[in-house]
Coordinates of C-alpha atoms (C1' of nucleotides) in Angstrom, one line a residue:
Chain A
M1 CA 11.2 7.8 20.8
S2 CA 10.8 9.8 17.5
T3 CA 13.8 9.4 15.2
P4 CA 15.1 12.7 13.8
L5 CA 15.0 11.5 10.0
S6 CA 16.6 14.1 7.9
I7 CA 15.1 14.5 4.4
K8 CA 15.9 17.0 1.9
I9 CA 13.2 18.8 0.2
D10 CA 13.9 20.4 -3.3
R11 CA 11.2 22.7 -4.1
S12 CA 12.4 23.6 -7.5
S13 CA 12.5 19.9 -8.6
P14 CA 9.9 18.5 -10.8
I15 CA 9.4 15.5 -8.5
P16 CA 6.3 16.2 -6.3
L17 CA 6.9 16.8 -2.8
Y18 CA 5.1 13.9 -1.5
H19 CA 7.2 11.7 -3.5
Q20 CA 10.5 13.3 -2.4
V21 CA 9.3 12.7 1.2
A22 CA 8.3 9.0 0.5
Q23 CA 11.9 8.5 -1.2
G24 CA 13.5 9.9 1.8
I25 CA 11.6 7.8 4.1
E26 CA 12.1 4.6 1.9
G27 CA 15.8 5.4 1.8
A28 CA 16.1 5.8 5.4
I29 CA 14.5 2.4 5.8
R30 CA 16.5 0.4 3.2
D31 CA 19.9 1.9 4.4
G32 CA 19.1 0.9 7.9
S33 CA 18.8 4.3 9.6
L34 CA 15.4 3.7 10.3
A35 CA 15.1 0.0 11.9
S36 CA 12.2 -2.3 11.8
G37 CA 9.7 -1.5 14.6
T38 CA 10.9 2.2 14.8
R39 CA 8.1 4.5 15.4
L40 CA 8.1 7.6 13.1
E41 CA 7.7 11.2 14.1
N42 CA 4.0 12.1 14.1
E43 CA 2.7 13.5 11.0
I44 CA 2.0 17.1 12.1
E45 CA 5.5 17.3 13.7
L46 CA 7.2 16.0 10.3
A47 CA 5.1 18.3 8.5
Q48 CA 6.2 21.4 10.3
R49 CA 9.8 20.3 10.4
L50 CA 10.1 19.9 6.7
R51 CA 7.9 22.9 6.2
L52 CA 5.2 21.0 4.4
S53 CA 1.5 20.6 4.9
R54 CA 0.1 17.6 6.7
P55 CA -1.7 16.2 3.5
T56 CA 1.5 16.1 1.8
I57 CA 3.2 14.0 4.4
R58 CA -0.1 11.9 4.6
K59 CA 0.3 11.2 0.9
A60 CA 3.6 10.1 1.2
M61 CA 3.1 7.9 4.2
D62 CA -0.1 6.4 2.4
D63 CA 2.2 5.2 -0.6
L64 CA 4.7 3.8 1.7
V65 CA 1.8 1.9 3.6
Q66 CA 0.4 0.7 0.4
S67 CA 3.6 -0.9 -0.7
G68 CA 4.1 -2.5 2.8
L69 CA 6.9 -0.5 4.3
L70 CA 5.0 1.2 7.0
V71 CA 2.0 0.3 9.2
R72 CA -0.2 3.1 10.8
K73 CA -2.3 2.8 13.8
R74 CA -4.8 5.5 14.8
G75 CA -3.9 7.1 18.3
V76 CA -0.6 5.2 18.4
G77 CA 1.6 6.4 15.3
T78 CA 3.3 5.0 12.4
Q79 CA 5.8 2.1 12.5
V80 CA 8.5 0.5 10.1
V81 CA 7.1 -3.0 9.5
S82 CA 9.3 -6.0 10.3
S83 CA 12.3 -6.5 8.2
Q84 CA 11.4 -9.1 5.6
I85 CA 12.3 -9.0 2.1
R86 CA 10.2 -6.5 0.8
R87 CA 10.0 -6.9 -2.8
H88 CA 6.6 -6.0 -4.2
L89 CA 5.2 -8.0 -7.1
E90 CA 5.2 -5.1 -9.6
L91 CA 4.0 -4.6 -13.0
S92 CA 7.5 -5.5 -14.4
S93 CA 8.9 -7.9 -16.9
L94 CA 11.4 -10.7 -16.1
N95 CA 14.0 -8.8 -17.9
D96 CA 13.7 -5.8 -15.7
D97 CA 13.6 -8.0 -12.4
L98 CA 16.9 -9.7 -13.5
E99 CA 18.7 -6.5 -14.5
R100 CA 17.7 -4.9 -11.1
A101 CA 19.0 -8.1 -9.5
G102 CA 22.3 -7.6 -11.1
K103 CA 22.2 -10.8 -13.3
K104 CA 23.0 -10.4 -16.9
P105 CA 19.9 -11.7 -18.9
S106 CA 20.1 -12.8 -22.5
T107 CA 17.5 -13.6 -24.9
T108 CA 17.1 -16.0 -27.8
L109 CA 14.5 -15.6 -30.3
L110 CA 13.3 -19.0 -31.2
S111 CA 10.4 -18.3 -33.6
F112 CA 8.8 -15.2 -34.8
E113 CA 5.8 -14.6 -37.1
H114 CA 3.4 -11.9 -38.1
I115 CA 0.0 -13.5 -38.5
P116 CA -3.8 -12.9 -38.4
A117 CA -4.9 -13.4 -34.8
P118 CA -6.0 -16.9 -33.8
E119 CA -9.6 -16.8 -32.4
Q120 CA -8.4 -17.3 -28.9
I121 CA -5.9 -14.5 -28.8
Q122 CA -8.4 -12.3 -30.7
E123 CA -10.8 -12.9 -27.8
L124 CA -8.0 -12.4 -25.0
L125 CA -6.8 -9.1 -26.6
S126 CA -10.3 -7.8 -27.4
L127 CA -9.0 -7.2 -31.1
P128 CA -10.9 -5.4 -33.8
K129 CA -11.5 -7.6 -36.8
D130 CA -8.6 -6.2 -39.1
V131 CA -5.8 -6.1 -36.4
S132 CA -3.3 -9.0 -36.6
V133 CA -0.6 -9.9 -34.2
Y134 CA 3.1 -10.7 -33.7
H135 CA 3.7 -14.2 -32.3
F136 CA 7.1 -15.2 -31.0
T137 CA 8.6 -17.5 -28.6
R138 CA 11.9 -16.6 -26.7
L139 CA 14.3 -18.3 -24.3
R140 CA 15.4 -16.1 -21.5
S141 CA 18.7 -17.2 -19.7
A142 CA 20.5 -15.7 -16.8
G143 CA 24.2 -16.5 -15.8
G144 CA 24.5 -18.8 -18.7
S145 CA 21.7 -21.3 -17.7
P146 CA 18.0 -21.3 -19.3
L147 CA 15.6 -19.8 -17.0
A148 CA 12.2 -19.3 -18.9
L149 CA 10.5 -20.2 -22.2
M150 CA 8.2 -17.3 -23.2
E151 CA 5.5 -17.3 -25.9
N152 CA 3.8 -13.9 -26.4
W153 CA 1.3 -12.2 -28.7
V154 CA 1.4 -8.5 -29.5
R155 CA -1.1 -6.6 -31.4
D156 CA 0.5 -5.1 -34.5
D157 CA -1.4 -1.6 -34.6
I158 CA 0.5 -0.2 -31.7
V159 CA 4.2 -1.0 -32.1
E160 CA 6.1 -2.5 -35.1
L161 CA 8.2 -5.2 -34.0
D162 CA 10.9 -7.3 -36.1
E163 CA 13.3 -10.0 -35.1
K164 CA 16.3 -7.8 -34.8
S165 CA 14.9 -5.5 -32.3
L166 CA 13.6 -8.6 -30.2
R167 CA 16.9 -10.0 -30.2
A168 CA 18.4 -7.1 -28.8
H169 CA 15.9 -5.7 -26.4
G170 CA 13.3 -6.7 -24.0
L171 CA 9.7 -6.9 -25.0
Y172 CA 8.5 -4.3 -22.4
E173 CA 11.3 -2.0 -23.1
L174 CA 10.3 -1.9 -26.8
L175 CA 7.0 -1.3 -26.0
R176 CA 7.6 1.3 -23.5
D177 CA 9.9 3.1 -26.2
A178 CA 6.9 3.0 -28.5
G179 CA 5.0 5.1 -26.2
V180 CA 3.0 2.4 -24.5
N181 CA 2.1 3.1 -20.9
F182 CA 1.0 0.0 -19.0
R183 CA -1.4 0.5 -16.3
L184 CA -2.7 -3.0 -15.4
A185 CA -2.2 -6.5 -15.9
Q186 CA -4.2 -9.6 -15.1
Q187 CA -2.2 -12.7 -14.4
R188 CA -2.3 -16.2 -13.3
I189 CA 0.4 -18.3 -11.8
G190 CA 0.4 -22.1 -11.7
A191 CA 2.5 -25.2 -12.1
T192 CA 2.9 -27.8 -14.7
I193 CA 5.3 -30.8 -15.6
A194 CA 7.9 -30.2 -18.5
D195 CA 7.2 -31.9 -21.6
D196 CA 10.0 -33.0 -23.9
I197 CA 10.2 -29.9 -26.0
Q198 CA 10.2 -27.6 -22.9
A199 CA 12.9 -29.7 -21.0
K200 CA 15.1 -29.7 -24.0
A201 CA 14.9 -25.9 -24.4
L202 CA 15.3 -25.3 -20.7
D203 CA 18.1 -27.6 -20.4
A204 CA 16.0 -29.7 -17.7
E205 CA 14.5 -33.2 -17.4
A206 CA 11.4 -34.1 -18.8
G207 CA 8.9 -34.3 -15.9
S208 CA 10.6 -31.6 -13.9
A209 CA 8.5 -28.9 -12.3
L210 CA 7.8 -25.7 -14.1
V211 CA 6.1 -22.5 -12.9
T212 CA 3.3 -21.2 -15.4
M213 CA 2.4 -17.6 -15.8
Q214 CA -0.2 -16.3 -18.2
R215 CA -0.4 -12.5 -18.5
T216 CA -2.5 -9.9 -20.2
A217 CA -1.3 -6.4 -20.0
V218 CA -3.5 -3.2 -20.7
D219 CA -2.3 0.3 -21.6
D220 CA -3.7 3.7 -20.3
T221 CA -6.0 3.8 -23.0
G222 CA -7.5 0.7 -22.2
R223 CA -6.3 -1.4 -24.9
N224 CA -5.0 -5.1 -24.2
V225 CA -1.7 -4.7 -25.7
E226 CA 0.0 -7.9 -25.0
T227 CA -0.8 -11.6 -23.9
G228 CA 1.8 -14.1 -22.9
S229 CA 2.2 -17.7 -21.5
H230 CA 5.5 -18.3 -19.9
V231 CA 7.2 -21.3 -18.1
Y232 CA 9.9 -20.9 -15.7
R233 CA 12.3 -23.6 -14.3
A234 CA 10.7 -24.0 -10.7
D235 CA 14.3 -24.5 -9.2
A236 CA 15.4 -21.2 -10.5
Y237 CA 12.4 -18.9 -10.2
S238 CA 9.4 -18.0 -8.1
F239 CA 7.1 -15.3 -7.6
E240 CA 7.4 -13.2 -4.5
M241 CA 5.0 -10.5 -3.4
T242 CA 3.9 -8.6 -0.3
L243 CA 0.1 -8.4 0.2
V244 CA -1.4 -5.4 2.0
Q245 CA -4.7 -5.5 3.7
R246 CA -6.8 -2.5 2.9
Chain B
M1 CA -20.7 11.9 -22.5
S2 CA -20.8 12.1 -18.9
T3 CA -22.9 9.3 -17.2
P4 CA -25.7 10.5 -14.7
L5 CA -24.6 8.0 -12.0
S6 CA -26.8 8.4 -9.1
I7 CA -25.2 7.7 -5.6
K8 CA -26.9 8.0 -2.3
I9 CA -24.7 9.5 0.4
D10 CA -25.8 9.0 4.1
R11 CA -24.0 11.5 6.3
S12 CA -25.2 9.9 9.6
S13 CA -23.7 6.6 8.5
P14 CA -20.4 5.6 10.3
I15 CA -19.0 4.5 6.9
P16 CA -16.7 7.3 5.6
L17 CA -18.2 9.5 2.9
Y18 CA -15.4 8.5 0.4
H19 CA -16.0 5.0 0.9
Q20 CA -19.7 5.3 0.2
V21 CA -18.8 7.2 -3.0
A22 CA -16.3 4.3 -3.9
Q23 CA -19.0 1.6 -3.0
G24 CA -21.4 3.4 -5.1
I25 CA -19.3 3.7 -8.2
E26 CA -17.9 0.1 -7.8
G27 CA -21.6 -1.0 -7.6
A28 CA -22.4 0.7 -10.7
I29 CA -19.6 -0.8 -12.5
R30 CA -20.2 -4.4 -11.3
D31 CA -23.9 -4.3 -12.1
G32 CA -23.2 -2.9 -15.6
S33 CA -24.7 0.6 -15.3
L34 CA -21.3 1.9 -15.9
A35 CA -20.0 -0.2 -18.9
S36 CA -16.4 -0.6 -19.5
G37 CA -14.7 2.3 -21.3
T38 CA -17.4 4.7 -20.0
R39 CA -16.0 8.1 -19.1
L40 CA -17.1 9.2 -15.5
E41 CA -18.4 12.7 -14.8
N42 CA -15.3 14.9 -13.9
E43 CA -14.4 15.1 -10.3
I44 CA -15.4 18.8 -9.7
E45 CA -18.9 18.3 -11.2
L46 CA -19.4 15.1 -9.2
A47 CA -18.4 16.7 -6.0
Q48 CA -20.8 19.6 -6.5
R49 CA -23.6 17.2 -7.6
L50 CA -23.2 15.1 -4.4
R51 CA -22.4 17.9 -2.2
L52 CA -19.1 16.7 -1.2
S53 CA -15.5 18.3 -1.5
R54 CA -13.0 17.4 -4.2
P55 CA -10.7 15.6 -2.0
T56 CA -13.3 13.4 -1.0
I57 CA -14.1 12.3 -4.4
R58 CA -10.6 12.0 -5.2
K59 CA -9.9 9.7 -2.3
A60 CA -12.9 7.6 -3.5
M61 CA -11.4 7.3 -7.0
D62 CA -7.9 6.7 -5.7
D63 CA -9.0 3.6 -4.1
L64 CA -10.6 2.4 -7.1
V65 CA -7.8 3.1 -9.3
Q66 CA -5.7 1.2 -6.7
S67 CA -7.8 -1.8 -7.0
G68 CA -7.7 -1.6 -10.9
L69 CA -11.4 -0.6 -11.7
L70 CA -10.6 2.9 -13.0
V71 CA -8.0 4.6 -15.0
R72 CA -7.2 8.2 -14.7
K73 CA -5.4 10.4 -17.3
R74 CA -4.8 14.2 -16.8
G75 CA -6.3 16.4 -19.1
V76 CA -8.7 13.8 -20.3
G77 CA -10.8 12.2 -17.7
T78 CA -11.5 9.0 -15.8
Q79 CA -12.4 5.7 -17.5
V80 CA -13.9 2.5 -16.5
V81 CA -11.4 -0.3 -17.3
S82 CA -12.0 -2.9 -19.7
S83 CA -14.1 -5.8 -18.4
Q84 CA -11.7 -8.3 -17.5
I85 CA -12.3 -10.6 -14.6
R86 CA -11.5 -8.1 -12.2
R87 CA -10.7 -10.1 -9.1
H88 CA -7.7 -9.1 -7.4
L89 CA -5.4 -11.2 -5.0
E90 CA -6.5 -10.0 -1.5
L91 CA -4.9 -11.0 1.9
S92 CA -7.4 -13.9 2.4
S93 CA -7.1 -17.5 3.3
L94 CA -7.8 -20.3 0.9
N95 CA -10.9 -21.0 2.9
D96 CA -12.3 -17.6 2.0
D97 CA -11.4 -18.1 -1.5
L98 CA -13.2 -21.3 -1.9
E99 CA -16.3 -20.1 -0.1
R100 CA -16.6 -17.1 -2.5
A101 CA -16.3 -19.5 -5.3
G102 CA -19.4 -21.4 -4.0
K103 CA -17.8 -24.6 -3.2
K104 CA -17.8 -26.3 0.0
P105 CA -14.5 -26.7 1.6
S106 CA -13.7 -29.3 4.2
T107 CA -10.8 -29.6 6.2
T108 CA -9.0 -32.7 7.8
L109 CA -6.4 -32.3 10.6
L110 CA -3.6 -34.7 9.9
S111 CA -1.2 -33.9 12.6
F112 CA -1.0 -31.4 15.5
E113 CA 1.6 -30.6 18.1
H114 CA 2.9 -27.9 20.5
I115 CA 6.6 -27.7 20.3
P116 CA 9.5 -25.3 20.8
A117 CA 10.2 -23.5 17.5
P118 CA 12.7 -25.1 15.2
E119 CA 15.3 -22.8 14.5
Q120 CA 14.3 -21.8 10.9
I121 CA 10.7 -21.1 12.1
Q122 CA 12.1 -19.0 14.9
E123 CA 13.8 -17.0 12.4
L124 CA 10.9 -16.6 10.0
L125 CA 8.7 -15.5 12.7
S126 CA 11.3 -13.4 14.4
L127 CA 10.4 -15.2 17.5
P128 CA 11.7 -14.3 21.4
K129 CA 13.5 -17.2 22.9
D130 CA 10.8 -18.3 25.2
V131 CA 8.0 -18.5 22.6
S132 CA 6.9 -21.9 21.3
V133 CA 4.7 -22.7 18.4
Y134 CA 1.9 -24.9 17.2
H135 CA 2.6 -27.0 14.3
F136 CA 0.0 -28.8 12.3
T137 CA -0.8 -30.0 8.7
R138 CA -4.2 -30.1 7.2
L139 CA -5.7 -31.3 4.1
R140 CA -8.1 -29.2 2.3
S141 CA -10.6 -30.7 0.0
A142 CA -13.4 -29.2 -2.1
G143 CA -16.2 -30.9 -3.8
G144 CA -15.0 -34.2 -2.2
S145 CA -11.7 -34.2 -3.9
P146 CA -8.4 -33.1 -2.1
L147 CA -6.9 -29.9 -3.1
A148 CA -4.2 -28.6 -0.9
L149 CA -1.8 -30.0 1.9
M150 CA -1.0 -27.3 4.2
E151 CA 1.5 -27.1 6.9
N152 CA 1.5 -24.2 9.4
W153 CA 3.3 -22.8 12.3
V154 CA 1.6 -20.4 14.6
R155 CA 3.4 -18.8 17.6
D156 CA 1.6 -19.7 20.9
D157 CA 1.7 -16.4 22.7
I158 CA -1.1 -14.8 20.6
V159 CA -4.0 -17.5 20.4
E160 CA -4.5 -20.9 22.2
L161 CA -5.2 -23.4 19.5
D162 CA -6.3 -27.0 19.7
E163 CA -7.3 -29.9 17.5
K164 CA -11.0 -29.5 18.1
S165 CA -11.2 -25.8 17.2
L166 CA -8.9 -26.4 14.1
R167 CA -11.2 -29.2 13.0
A168 CA -14.1 -26.9 13.1
H169 CA -12.7 -23.6 11.9
G170 CA -10.3 -22.1 9.2
L171 CA -7.0 -20.9 10.9
Y172 CA -7.6 -17.2 9.8
E173 CA -11.1 -17.2 11.2
L174 CA -9.6 -18.4 14.7
L175 CA -7.0 -15.8 14.6
R176 CA -9.3 -13.1 13.6
D177 CA -11.8 -14.2 16.5
A178 CA -8.7 -13.9 18.9
G179 CA -8.4 -10.4 17.8
V180 CA -5.6 -10.6 15.5
N181 CA -5.7 -7.8 12.8
F182 CA -3.6 -8.8 9.8
R183 CA -1.8 -6.0 8.0
L184 CA 0.7 -7.7 5.7
A185 CA 1.8 -10.9 4.2
Q186 CA 4.9 -11.8 2.3
Q187 CA 4.4 -14.8 0.0
R188 CA 6.0 -16.8 -2.7
I189 CA 4.6 -19.0 -5.3
G190 CA 6.5 -21.7 -7.2
A191 CA 6.1 -25.1 -8.4
T192 CA 7.3 -28.7 -7.4
I193 CA 6.8 -32.4 -8.1
A194 CA 4.6 -34.5 -5.9
D195 CA 6.7 -36.9 -3.8
D196 CA 5.0 -40.1 -2.6
I197 CA 3.4 -38.9 0.7
Q198 CA 2.0 -35.8 -1.0
A199 CA 0.7 -37.8 -3.9
K200 CA -1.0 -40.0 -1.7
A201 CA -2.6 -37.4 0.6
L202 CA -3.8 -35.5 -2.5
D203 CA -5.0 -38.5 -4.4
A204 CA -2.6 -37.9 -7.2
E205 CA 0.2 -39.5 -9.0
A206 CA 3.6 -39.1 -7.6
G207 CA 5.6 -36.9 -10.1
S208 CA 2.6 -34.8 -10.9
A209 CA 2.6 -30.9 -10.8
L210 CA 1.9 -29.0 -7.6
V211 CA 1.8 -25.2 -6.9
T212 CA 3.7 -24.2 -4.0
M213 CA 3.1 -21.3 -1.6
Q214 CA 4.9 -20.1 1.4
R215 CA 3.3 -17.4 3.4
T216 CA 4.2 -15.2 6.5
A217 CA 1.5 -13.0 8.0
V218 CA 2.1 -9.9 10.1
D219 CA -0.4 -8.4 12.3
D220 CA -1.0 -4.6 13.0
T221 CA 1.4 -4.7 16.0
G222 CA 4.2 -5.8 13.7
R223 CA 4.5 -9.3 15.1
N224 CA 4.9 -12.3 12.5
V225 CA 2.0 -14.4 13.7
E226 CA 1.9 -17.3 11.3
T227 CA 3.9 -19.0 8.7
G228 CA 2.9 -21.7 6.3
S229 CA 3.9 -23.9 3.5
H230 CA 1.0 -25.0 1.3
V231 CA 1.2 -27.2 -1.9
Y232 CA -1.9 -27.4 -4.2
R233 CA -2.7 -29.8 -7.0
A234 CA -1.9 -27.7 -10.1
D235 CA -4.9 -29.1 -12.1
A236 CA -7.2 -27.8 -9.3
Y237 CA -5.8 -24.5 -8.4
S238 CA -3.7 -21.3 -9.6
F239 CA -3.3 -17.8 -8.5
E240 CA -4.9 -15.0 -10.2
M241 CA -4.2 -11.4 -9.6
T242 CA -4.5 -7.9 -11.1
L243 CA -1.4 -5.8 -11.1
V244 CA -1.7 -2.1 -11.2
Q245 CA 1.0 0.2 -12.2
R246 CA 1.8 2.9 -9.7
Chain C
dG1 C1' -4.2 -1.3 45.2
dA2 C1' -7.7 -1.7 41.5
dA3 C1' -11.2 -0.1 38.9
dG4 C1' -13.1 3.5 36.4
dA5 C1' -13.2 8.3 34.3
dT6 C1' -10.5 11.8 32.1
dT7 C1' -7.1 13.6 29.5
dT8 C1' -3.9 13.6 25.9
dC9 C1' -1.6 12.0 21.6
dT10 C1' -2.0 10.5 17.0
dT11 C1' -4.2 9.1 12.9
dG12 C1' -8.7 9.5 10.2
dT13 C1' -12.0 12.2 7.7
dC14 C1' -13.7 16.4 5.6
dA15 C1' -14.0 21.1 3.6
dG16 C1' -12.6 24.6 0.4
dG17 C1' -9.5 26.9 -2.5
dA18 C1' -5.4 27.8 -5.6
dC19 C1' -2.5 27.0 -9.2
dA20 C1' 0.4 23.6 -12.3
dA21 C1' 0.7 20.3 -16.0
dT22 C1' -1.2 17.5 -19.6
dT23 C1' -4.1 16.5 -23.1
dG24 C1' -6.8 17.2 -27.2
dG25 C1' -9.2 20.2 -30.2
dA26 C1' -9.8 24.4 -32.7
dC27 C1' -7.8 27.6 -35.1
dA28 C1' -4.4 30.1 -37.6
dA29 C1' -0.4 30.4 -40.6
dG30 C1' 2.5 28.9 -44.1
Chain D
dC1 C1' -2.9 20.3 -46.7
dT2 C1' 0.2 20.5 -43.2
dT3 C1' 2.1 22.5 -39.3
dG4 C1' 2.3 25.2 -35.3
dT5 C1' -0.1 27.8 -31.7
dC6 C1' -3.4 28.7 -28.5
dC7 C1' -7.3 27.6 -25.4
dA8 C1' -10.4 24.9 -22.6
dA9 C1' -11.2 20.7 -20.1
dT10 C1' -9.5 17.6 -16.6
dT11 C1' -6.6 15.6 -13.4
dG12 C1' -2.3 16.4 -10.4
dT13 C1' -0.1 18.9 -6.6
dC14 C1' -0.3 21.7 -2.4
dC15 C1' -1.9 24.6 1.1
dT16 C1' -4.7 25.9 5.6
dG17 C1' -8.1 24.6 8.9
dA18 C1' -11.1 22.0 11.4
dC19 C1' -13.2 18.1 14.1
dA20 C1' -13.8 13.1 15.1
dA21 C1' -12.0 8.6 16.6
dG22 C1' -9.4 5.4 18.7
dA23 C1' -5.6 4.3 21.9
dA24 C1' -2.8 4.9 25.7
dA25 C1' -1.4 7.1 29.8
dT26 C1' -2.8 9.6 33.8
dC27 C1' -5.7 10.7 37.2
dT28 C1' -9.5 10.0 40.5
dT29 C1' -12.3 7.5 43.4
dC30 C1' -13.4 3.6 46.1

DNA sequence: GAAGATTTCTTGTCAGGACAATTGGACAAG
DNA sequence: CTTGTCCAATTGTCCTGACAAGAAATCTTC
């Protein structure tokens, strides 16, 4: 019943042991050697076999349960969940998503300005009085066809932005390189109808469906770094997520 | 710097200690006695004061970090995150959502049938050959105005459904009462344009924006219990969520 | 054979301790 | 005044050990 499951543990690696275990199990699930519905070895046995403690194994499994790959049941065991598409809605950017998916995203900078924060933005970002913002709009395309129209505001006391770098790199990439560690984001997803301007930019018809997304991202020091309002062509993009009951 | 933070621990309670701690901290945050940005006592001190072990405290804080209420930083401490609206997207039904918002939802059953599963549904639910499904559409209204049009398929070997109970109760309520414990759901959110039928049902104009949501829910035994395809009036509903970096 | 009691298996909770890694500030050196 | 170094504070990781609770299988009894 219990699958063998060979995982290599490198105790000299800087990667935490529990994470090595989690990666090992996740890998086995993704490459199919652990099929959906399979029951895993029990925690104690696995711990002994890998010469790790049970809490370490549990921590690894906890993480996988959190991300929706495993299901545990007391008295029964741990199972691999049914084989759906298992992409988690993560704190990531569209750029990252597309690159992972193997598409080649390209970005056109439509406008760029460095201005005092409008009142609404100042509120959204909880800005001190003397902080200004960068405001810019970009068009993101994938595979040659336009996909998203993105309007963003970024506070200017954390990173210095200019048109050139924005043309060459994704926003989140630039922020990460500037030492910003994102921790949280609040976002809202809805729908709207394309107006003439949006339609023209996205090469769609006026009146066609768009997915809207507003997001405000917070870094590890508690600052609201960035807020943005994006619209996506509904026929080309949707948000997928796995919800986990806790 | 460290806030006193009084939490009552009841060791005779069936509620796990770590959960009592988490509830205590969460309560203090929500009622304002722990303001945003406040630094918490360090883990060891808090453990000693409550006469609990450090792992127990850590487990409590882990959960709160997961749900986006706290942020930890090694070498620094643990902080309450900024006072955004801290609602997170949970595994819940629209009915639950509305009840929390204080509105009074009402449901109209538009159609109901008990049929062999169409091929596509059979695939989505990973159904065995001999299992049929209930298929029904409902209109959900709040405050007298229509809000959502919901089409669902439920496998018939887990719960017995009929028109009467569906008129009286929410779907998730019925399933929970039948002993179904949900663990996961995969969902996709997008947008579309209202066609004539949808527009008429939702009391909107044809061509107006709709938010679409497809969801498949999995119970604790790994079965795909239910799948549904819902559309919401975009001017009345959107999905909010807090994403946490892991 | 069926119903109930018992045992066994597995995860859930909790304790206590040890050391590592990171951060920020204080302090010393240039 | 700037730079680098050290130190203290705090969370991160990992270990061992123990018992509780729920679920399923097995045994017992009628």
